[in-house]
């Protein structure tokens, strides 16, 4: 290494993307570089907790933490009923409003983001988001796209549409979803393109809000889960690195007054899913009579559960990378962060998706025999417990997961991602020096 590099990270204002970036930033820091996080005020302090510098850039006109929290609570409450709908119906009811909010954030952030990047002068920018911020193209350095949702985020004629949850062989379903997606998102897509043109950028193709990076694109999808594409991705610019799992402090399991020697299940549905308190209540009641120990991550709603059985432990938040190695089964929403942590540590997944890439990851896990997809709401207690028994007793699945875990840990996704980012930044700097008069 000739000199320490400043690597800026701009993750989506969501815990999944943010924590993926934390993992890669931890590796860059270990290599002697300087990771800096550009973050919304609502996430300020989170990255400092991991020892990183923060540059706060407002992604919305909301000013205080209270305003931000109130906005997202109202957004969740408004759209919670839409999580009961199949992916095709969620396009109009949930995805279009979500894209409008995302585009609003890109437009609002542009002036402040340009100023922040001009002051920071990074050697490279890592964008883990679903929308492009034009300020990145004017920062005078290479940018890296991190694809931390499902691989389907990068479209291809032989890959199911992003967020559709369609099976690999369901070509008719693909066509119907693509048509509905383009139709419903056209107004917000047109609005985003008008913004791009207003700041001197080219329009995006229909349905796209983020282009491929001309320098480097990191897919956090493990190689064995990738699809066979009609248009293969250029290996000089695209790398399947697998899950980037962050380091957390060790976690000591609690004592369970009941079933303390039984299989351990971890339930975590992400920050958005924690608001689904009715679903958590159903799960608690089902587990009360089952021979398992259960850890449940319930976010800020912990105090709303009055009667918790002795074999269930609730917490606001768990350090997942320290918890998952100790469990026998992970029940989650299909977020790529959760899925990659389950695969990295060789644990079967029972996926109960509710939106976005969770639908795609749930379907892919089931197709490859690495877990099971279960409807988020259309189940009864015996259905859930039967699925758990099957997953815990599937010896063939355990062997596949063990081998995959060994391969992923040997590949060291964090280090590979960090090395590729550093190489990209150094190559761009060398090219700049050669081009200088």
C-alpha positions as MATLAB code, in Angstrom:
seq = 'XXXXXXXXXXXXXXXXXXXXXXXXXXXXXXXXXXXXXXXXXXXXXXXXXXXXXXXXXXXXXXXXXXXXXXXXXXXXXXXXXXXXXXXXXXXXXXXXXXXXXXXXXXXXXXXXXXXXXXXXXXXXXXXXXXXXXXXXXXXXXXXXXXXXXXXXXXXXXXXXXXXXXXXXXXXXXXXXXXXXXXXXXXXXXXXXXXXXXXXXXXXXXXXXXXXXXXXXXXXXXXXXXXXXXXXXXXXXXXXXXXXXXXXXXXXXXXXXXXXXXXXXXXXXXXXXXXXXXXXXXXXXXXXXXXXXXXXXXXXXXXXXXXXXXXXXXXXXXXXXXXXXXXXXXXXXXXXXXXXXXXXXXXXXXXXXXXXXXXXXXXXXXXXXXXXXXXXXXXXXXXXXXXXXXXXXXXXXXXXXXXXXXXXXXXXXXXXXXXXXXXXXXXXXXXXXXXXXX';
ca = [
       0.000    0.000    0.000;
       1.475    3.328   -1.063;
      -0.764    5.509    1.106;
      -3.984    5.228    3.092;
      -7.055    5.813    0.939;
     -10.217    7.665    1.908;
     -13.180    5.498    0.930;
     -16.614    7.100    1.202;
     -19.635    4.885    1.822;
     -23.143    5.990    0.909;
     -25.520    3.232    2.024;
     -29.267    3.342    1.763;
     -30.917    4.632    4.949;
     -31.719    1.067    5.986;
     -29.985   -1.284    8.386;
     -29.347   -4.070    5.883;
     -27.348   -1.960    3.440;
     -25.686    0.013    6.226;
     -24.440   -3.073    8.044;
     -23.149   -4.653    4.831;
     -21.079   -1.521    4.327;
     -19.884   -1.658    7.930;
     -18.465   -5.134    7.274;
     -16.478   -3.984    4.240;
     -15.405   -0.800    6.021;
     -14.092   -2.848    8.952;
     -11.846   -4.734    6.547;
     -10.643   -1.546    4.863;
      -9.820   -0.080    8.254;
      -7.873   -3.205    9.173;
      -5.868   -2.706    5.967;
      -4.957    0.812    7.080;
      -7.421    2.842    5.040;
      -9.914    5.523    6.107;
     -13.597    4.630    5.604;
     -16.038    7.542    6.001;
     -19.830    7.187    6.044;
     -22.153    9.682    4.391;
     -25.392    9.198    6.289;
     -28.843   10.602    6.858;
     -29.443   12.330   10.223;
     -31.665    9.419   11.229;
     -28.622    7.120   11.080;
     -26.158    9.513   12.675;
     -24.298    7.799   15.497;
     -24.774    4.289   14.182;
     -21.505    4.249   12.260;
     -19.666    6.072   15.059;
     -20.641    3.136   17.265;
     -18.430    1.002   15.028;
     -15.634    3.563   15.232;
     -16.103    5.231   11.838;
     -16.188    8.869   10.808;
     -19.582   10.211    9.744;
     -20.570   13.049    7.419;
     -24.249   13.812    7.877;
     -26.112   14.577    4.639;
     -29.846   15.140    4.825;
     -31.769   12.800    2.510;
     -35.117   14.447    3.221;
     -36.501   17.807    4.296;
     -37.206   16.338    7.740;
     -34.945   17.957   10.319;
     -35.142   16.262   13.710;
     -34.840   12.629   14.707;
     -38.406   12.848   16.000;
     -39.680   14.034   12.614;
     -37.819   11.267   10.823;
     -39.065    8.593   13.229;
     -42.634    9.876   12.962;
     -42.498    9.868    9.141;
     -41.301    6.272    8.941;
     -43.755    5.086   11.566;
     -46.613    6.609    9.582;
     -45.194    5.115    6.367;
     -45.031    1.662    7.959;
     -48.510    1.927    9.432;
     -49.924    3.014    6.084;
     -48.327    0.195    4.122;
     -48.463   -2.666    6.610;
     -51.725   -3.998    5.070;
     -49.980   -4.169    1.692;
     -47.525   -6.744    3.042;
     -50.429   -9.204    2.954;
     -50.587   -8.858   -0.831;
     -48.649  -10.910   -3.421;
     -45.674   -9.194   -5.094;
     -47.610   -8.333   -8.257;
     -50.184   -6.351   -6.285;
     -47.510   -4.697   -4.149;
     -46.144   -2.844   -7.184;
     -48.954   -0.286   -7.128;
     -49.708   -0.319   -3.409;
     -46.213   -0.369   -1.876;
     -43.397   -0.202   -4.414;
     -44.578    2.880   -6.320;
     -44.980    4.939   -3.091;
     -41.613    3.646   -1.873;
     -39.927    4.645   -5.135;
     -41.471    8.100   -4.878;
     -39.925    8.497   -1.416;
     -36.580    7.200   -2.710;
     -36.564    9.619   -5.644;
     -37.476   12.455   -3.272;
     -34.393   11.592   -1.225;
     -32.098   11.642   -4.271;
     -33.408   15.040   -5.372;
     -33.258   16.564   -1.907;
     -29.750   15.262   -1.147;
     -28.081   16.438   -4.359;
     -26.815   19.928   -3.373;
     -25.583   18.923    0.089;
     -24.052   15.704   -1.221;
     -22.028   17.581   -3.853;
     -20.653   19.907   -1.188;
     -19.859   17.026    1.192;
     -17.965   15.071   -1.468;
     -16.073   18.180   -2.575;
     -14.870   18.681    1.014;
     -14.083   15.017    1.630;
     -12.254   14.383   -1.670;
     -12.504   10.580   -1.424;
     -10.366    8.217   -3.477;
     -13.457    6.093   -4.193;
     -17.145    6.068   -3.316;
     -19.072    2.900   -2.451;
     -22.781    3.236   -3.197;
     -25.019    0.599   -1.586;
     -28.380    1.929   -2.656;
     -31.188    1.386   -5.157;
     -31.066    4.887   -6.686;
     -28.248    6.890   -8.249;
     -27.121   10.219   -6.809;
     -25.688   12.381   -9.645;
     -23.288   14.058   -7.208;
     -21.287   10.832   -7.265;
     -20.585   11.226  -10.983;
     -19.115   14.702  -10.330;
     -16.880   13.750   -7.394;
     -13.757   13.190   -9.521;
     -13.135    9.609   -8.369;
     -14.353    6.102   -9.250;
     -17.512    4.782   -7.665;
     -18.347    1.216   -6.742;
     -21.862   -0.173   -6.890;
     -22.622   -2.625   -4.097;
     -25.594   -4.852   -4.902;
     -26.703   -5.956   -1.457;
     -30.250   -6.881   -2.411;
     -30.963   -9.980   -4.492;
     -28.955  -10.613   -7.649;
     -32.206   -9.998   -9.542;
     -31.530   -6.277   -9.017;
     -29.334   -6.541  -12.126;
     -31.842   -7.377  -14.895;
     -31.359  -10.083  -17.499;
     -33.705  -11.849  -19.903;
     -33.041  -15.177  -18.149;
     -33.328  -13.887  -14.559;
     -36.690  -13.407  -12.777;
     -37.761   -9.759  -12.411;
     -36.512   -7.917   -9.357;
     -38.943   -8.046   -6.373;
     -41.281  -10.478   -8.187;
     -40.573  -13.618   -6.156;
     -41.191  -15.581   -9.358;
     -39.904  -19.117   -9.742;
     -37.100  -19.720  -12.230;
     -39.413  -21.577  -14.613;
     -42.398  -19.207  -14.359;
     -41.754  -17.222  -17.561;
     -45.403  -16.208  -17.846;
     -45.265  -14.718  -14.368;
     -42.090  -12.852  -15.320;
     -43.780  -11.193  -18.294;
     -46.851  -10.150  -16.302;
     -44.727   -8.702  -13.509;
     -42.406   -6.788  -15.856;
     -45.345   -5.242  -17.705;
     -47.065   -4.160  -14.483;
     -43.812   -2.836  -13.027;
     -43.048   -0.617  -16.005;
     -46.637    0.656  -16.145;
     -47.021    1.478  -12.451;
     -43.568    3.019  -12.028;
     -43.634    5.144  -15.197;
     -44.769    8.376  -13.449;
     -42.050    8.241  -10.787;
     -39.499    7.070  -13.362;
     -40.342   10.007  -15.625;
     -39.975   12.353  -12.652;
     -36.567   10.899  -11.805;
     -35.390   11.194  -15.409;
     -36.473   14.842  -15.500;
     -34.322   15.418  -12.403;
     -31.334   13.690  -14.019;
     -31.613   15.843  -17.122;
     -31.870   18.980  -14.967;
     -28.452   18.252  -13.432;
     -26.789   17.268  -16.699;
     -27.080   13.496  -16.471;
     -28.408   11.038  -19.054;
     -31.818    9.451  -18.601;
     -32.141    5.935  -17.223;
     -33.700    3.166  -19.308;
     -37.338    2.321  -18.447;
     -37.684    0.818  -14.978;
     -34.104    1.579  -13.911;
     -33.098    4.005  -11.171;
     -29.452    2.977  -10.893;
     -26.948    2.073  -13.604;
     -23.974   -0.258  -13.543;
     -20.736    1.282  -12.354;
     -18.165    1.593  -15.154;
     -15.459    0.749  -12.589;
     -16.613   -1.998  -10.211;
     -19.835   -3.742   -9.183;
     -19.850   -6.018   -6.129;
     -22.677   -8.532   -5.805;
     -23.162   -9.783   -2.256;
     -24.839  -12.898   -3.664;
     -22.770  -16.048   -3.073;
     -21.519  -17.693   -6.241;
     -23.602  -20.898   -5.791;
     -26.831  -18.828   -5.733;
     -26.170  -16.946   -8.957;
     -28.403  -17.334  -11.992;
     -27.222  -18.334  -15.445;
     -27.563  -15.149  -17.471;
     -28.247  -14.670  -21.152;
     -25.820  -11.728  -21.066;
     -22.949  -12.820  -18.801;
     -21.587  -10.102  -16.533;
     -18.121   -8.842  -17.424;
     -15.785  -10.368  -14.779;
     -13.479   -7.358  -15.035;
     -16.245   -5.127  -13.603;
     -18.557   -7.539  -11.751;
     -17.641   -9.800   -8.841;
     -19.806  -12.208   -6.858;
     -18.203  -11.924   -3.455;
     -20.872  -13.483   -1.225;
     -22.036  -12.028    2.048;
     -19.946   -9.420    3.810;
     -20.528  -10.171    7.491;
     -19.563   -7.550   10.046;
     -17.739   -8.227   13.307;
     -19.714   -7.883   16.523;
     -18.956   -8.421   20.199;
     -19.565  -11.968   21.491;
     -23.116  -12.766   22.590;
     -23.872  -14.940   25.598;
     -27.132  -16.849   25.315;
     -29.721  -16.235   28.046;
     -30.947  -19.015   30.312;
     -34.396  -20.271   29.367;
     -36.487  -21.459   32.344;
     -38.212  -23.879   29.961;
     -36.672  -26.112   27.257;
     -33.172  -24.823   27.920;
     -31.697  -27.953   26.289;
     -33.846  -27.854   23.138;
     -33.028  -26.581   19.613;
     -32.499  -22.837   19.394;
     -34.411  -20.710   16.871;
     -33.693  -17.084   16.052;
     -36.441  -14.846   14.613;
     -35.522  -11.516   13.021;
     -37.493   -9.632   10.369;
     -35.393   -6.502   10.066;
     -36.178   -2.977   11.228;
     -39.245   -2.625    9.029;
     -40.610   -6.051    9.920;
     -40.347   -5.364   13.644;
     -43.417   -3.146   13.318;
     -45.490   -6.219   12.445;
     -46.468   -6.796   16.080;
     -49.531   -8.917   15.263;
     -47.318  -11.427   13.464;
     -44.851  -11.535   16.341;
     -47.711  -12.122   18.768;
     -48.887  -15.099   16.687;
     -45.361  -16.498   16.668;
     -45.001  -16.077   20.435;
     -48.275  -17.904   21.040;
     -47.264  -20.720   18.676;
     -43.844  -21.178   20.262;
     -45.307  -21.187   23.777;
     -46.316  -24.827   23.379;
     -43.396  -25.983   21.237;
     -40.206  -27.786   22.355;
     -37.791  -25.048   21.307;
     -35.858  -22.084   22.652;
     -36.563  -18.915   20.707;
     -34.752  -15.574   20.440;
     -36.911  -12.867   18.847;
     -35.627   -9.480   17.675;
     -38.616   -7.154   18.054;
     -37.110   -3.668   17.737;
     -38.597   -0.759   19.694;
     -41.835   -2.682   20.298;
     -40.479   -4.967   23.020;
     -42.617   -3.457   25.765;
     -45.833   -4.109   23.828;
     -45.622   -7.877   24.496;
     -47.056   -8.507   27.946;
     -47.024  -12.306   28.199;
     -43.800  -13.948   27.067;
     -43.459  -17.720   27.670;
     -40.411  -19.120   29.440;
     -38.937  -20.602   26.249;
     -39.024  -17.273   24.383;
     -36.598  -14.374   24.864;
     -37.324  -10.952   23.376;
     -34.787   -8.227   22.775;
     -34.789   -4.873   21.034;
     -31.801   -5.895   18.950;
     -29.308   -8.768   18.741;
     -25.784   -8.742   17.281;
     -26.793  -11.205   14.565;
     -23.293  -12.291   13.443;
     -22.590  -13.355   17.034;
     -25.990  -15.005   17.534;
     -26.518  -16.971   14.323;
     -23.497  -19.296   14.743;
     -25.143  -20.533   17.966;
     -28.646  -21.256   16.616;
     -30.143  -24.234   14.801;
     -32.570  -22.334   12.563;
     -33.014  -18.731   11.426;
     -36.513  -17.438   10.638;
     -36.230  -14.200    8.684;
     -37.778  -11.984    5.999;
     -35.373  -12.743    3.167;
     -33.277   -9.597    3.418;
     -29.927  -10.217    1.764;
     -28.038   -9.375    4.943;
     -29.937  -11.983    6.975;
     -29.761  -14.571    4.208;
     -26.002  -14.174    3.787;
     -25.422  -14.446    7.514;
     -27.443  -17.666    7.597;
     -25.460  -19.106    4.665;
     -22.088  -17.935    5.998;
     -22.687  -19.798    9.244;
     -24.409  -22.790    7.609;
     -27.862  -22.376    9.142;
     -31.157  -23.314    7.429;
     -33.543  -20.463    6.671;
     -37.297  -20.383    7.072;
     -38.106  -17.300    5.005;
     -41.345  -15.373    5.524;
     -41.018  -12.446    3.073;
     -43.134   -9.327    3.059;
     -41.670   -6.994    0.428;
     -38.917   -6.045   -2.007;
     -36.010   -8.470   -2.521;
     -37.259  -10.707    0.294;
     -39.643  -12.312   -2.198;
     -36.767  -13.136   -4.563;
     -34.443  -14.479   -1.883;
     -37.179  -16.647   -0.363;
     -37.852  -18.247   -3.722;
     -34.159  -18.782   -4.475;
     -33.484  -20.421   -1.105;
     -36.309  -22.877   -1.670;
     -35.283  -23.657   -5.257;
     -31.732  -24.507   -4.180;
     -32.709  -26.583   -1.146;
     -31.098  -24.249    1.403;
     -34.267  -23.475    3.317;
     -38.001  -23.080    2.899;
     -40.364  -20.307    1.916;
     -43.475  -19.893    4.060;
     -46.285  -17.385    3.426;
     -45.923  -14.578    5.918;
     -49.544  -14.561    7.034;
     -51.342  -17.526    5.465;
     -50.215  -20.161    7.962;
     -51.471  -21.850   11.093;
     -49.470  -23.002   14.099;
     -49.188  -26.621   12.925;
     -47.950  -25.408    9.499;
     -45.137  -23.405   11.059;
     -44.078  -26.149   13.459;
     -44.144  -28.768   10.698;
     -41.857  -26.586    8.556;
     -39.471  -26.158   11.492;
     -39.353  -29.918   12.111;
     -38.589  -30.580    8.435;
     -35.766  -28.065    8.337;
     -34.206  -29.227   11.604;
     -34.385  -32.863   10.481;
     -33.140  -32.479    6.890;
     -29.707  -34.114    6.988;
     -29.036  -33.486    3.293;
     -29.707  -29.785    3.673;
     -27.399  -29.609    6.675;
     -24.579  -31.172    4.644;
     -25.089  -28.697    1.778;
     -25.166  -25.762    4.180;
     -22.044  -26.941    5.988;
     -20.094  -27.168    2.736;
     -21.382  -23.795    1.558;
     -20.448  -22.238    4.908;
     -16.912  -23.609    4.671;
     -16.545  -22.287    1.126;
     -17.883  -18.833    2.007;
     -15.714  -18.425    5.068;
     -12.631  -19.581    3.165;
     -13.403  -17.083    0.367;
     -13.454  -14.187    2.896;
     -15.916  -11.865    1.144;
     -14.940   -8.879    3.275;
     -11.286   -9.074    2.311;
     -12.026   -9.693   -1.353;
     -14.402   -6.713   -1.475;
     -11.854   -4.479    0.265;
      -9.046   -5.563   -2.055;
     -11.152   -4.908   -5.165;
     -12.180   -1.453   -3.914;
      -8.576   -0.519   -3.136;
      -7.378   -1.819   -6.510;
     -10.066    0.215   -8.286;
      -9.133    3.408   -6.446;
      -5.403    2.914   -7.014;
      -5.861    2.104  -10.709;
      -7.934    5.263  -11.210;
      -5.323    7.349   -9.386;
      -2.548    5.879  -11.527;
      -4.520    6.601  -14.697;
      -5.085   10.181  -13.543;
      -1.354   10.653  -12.985;
      -0.532    9.309  -16.448;
      -3.087   11.641  -18.024;
      -1.863   14.722  -16.185;
       0.070   17.254  -18.318;
];
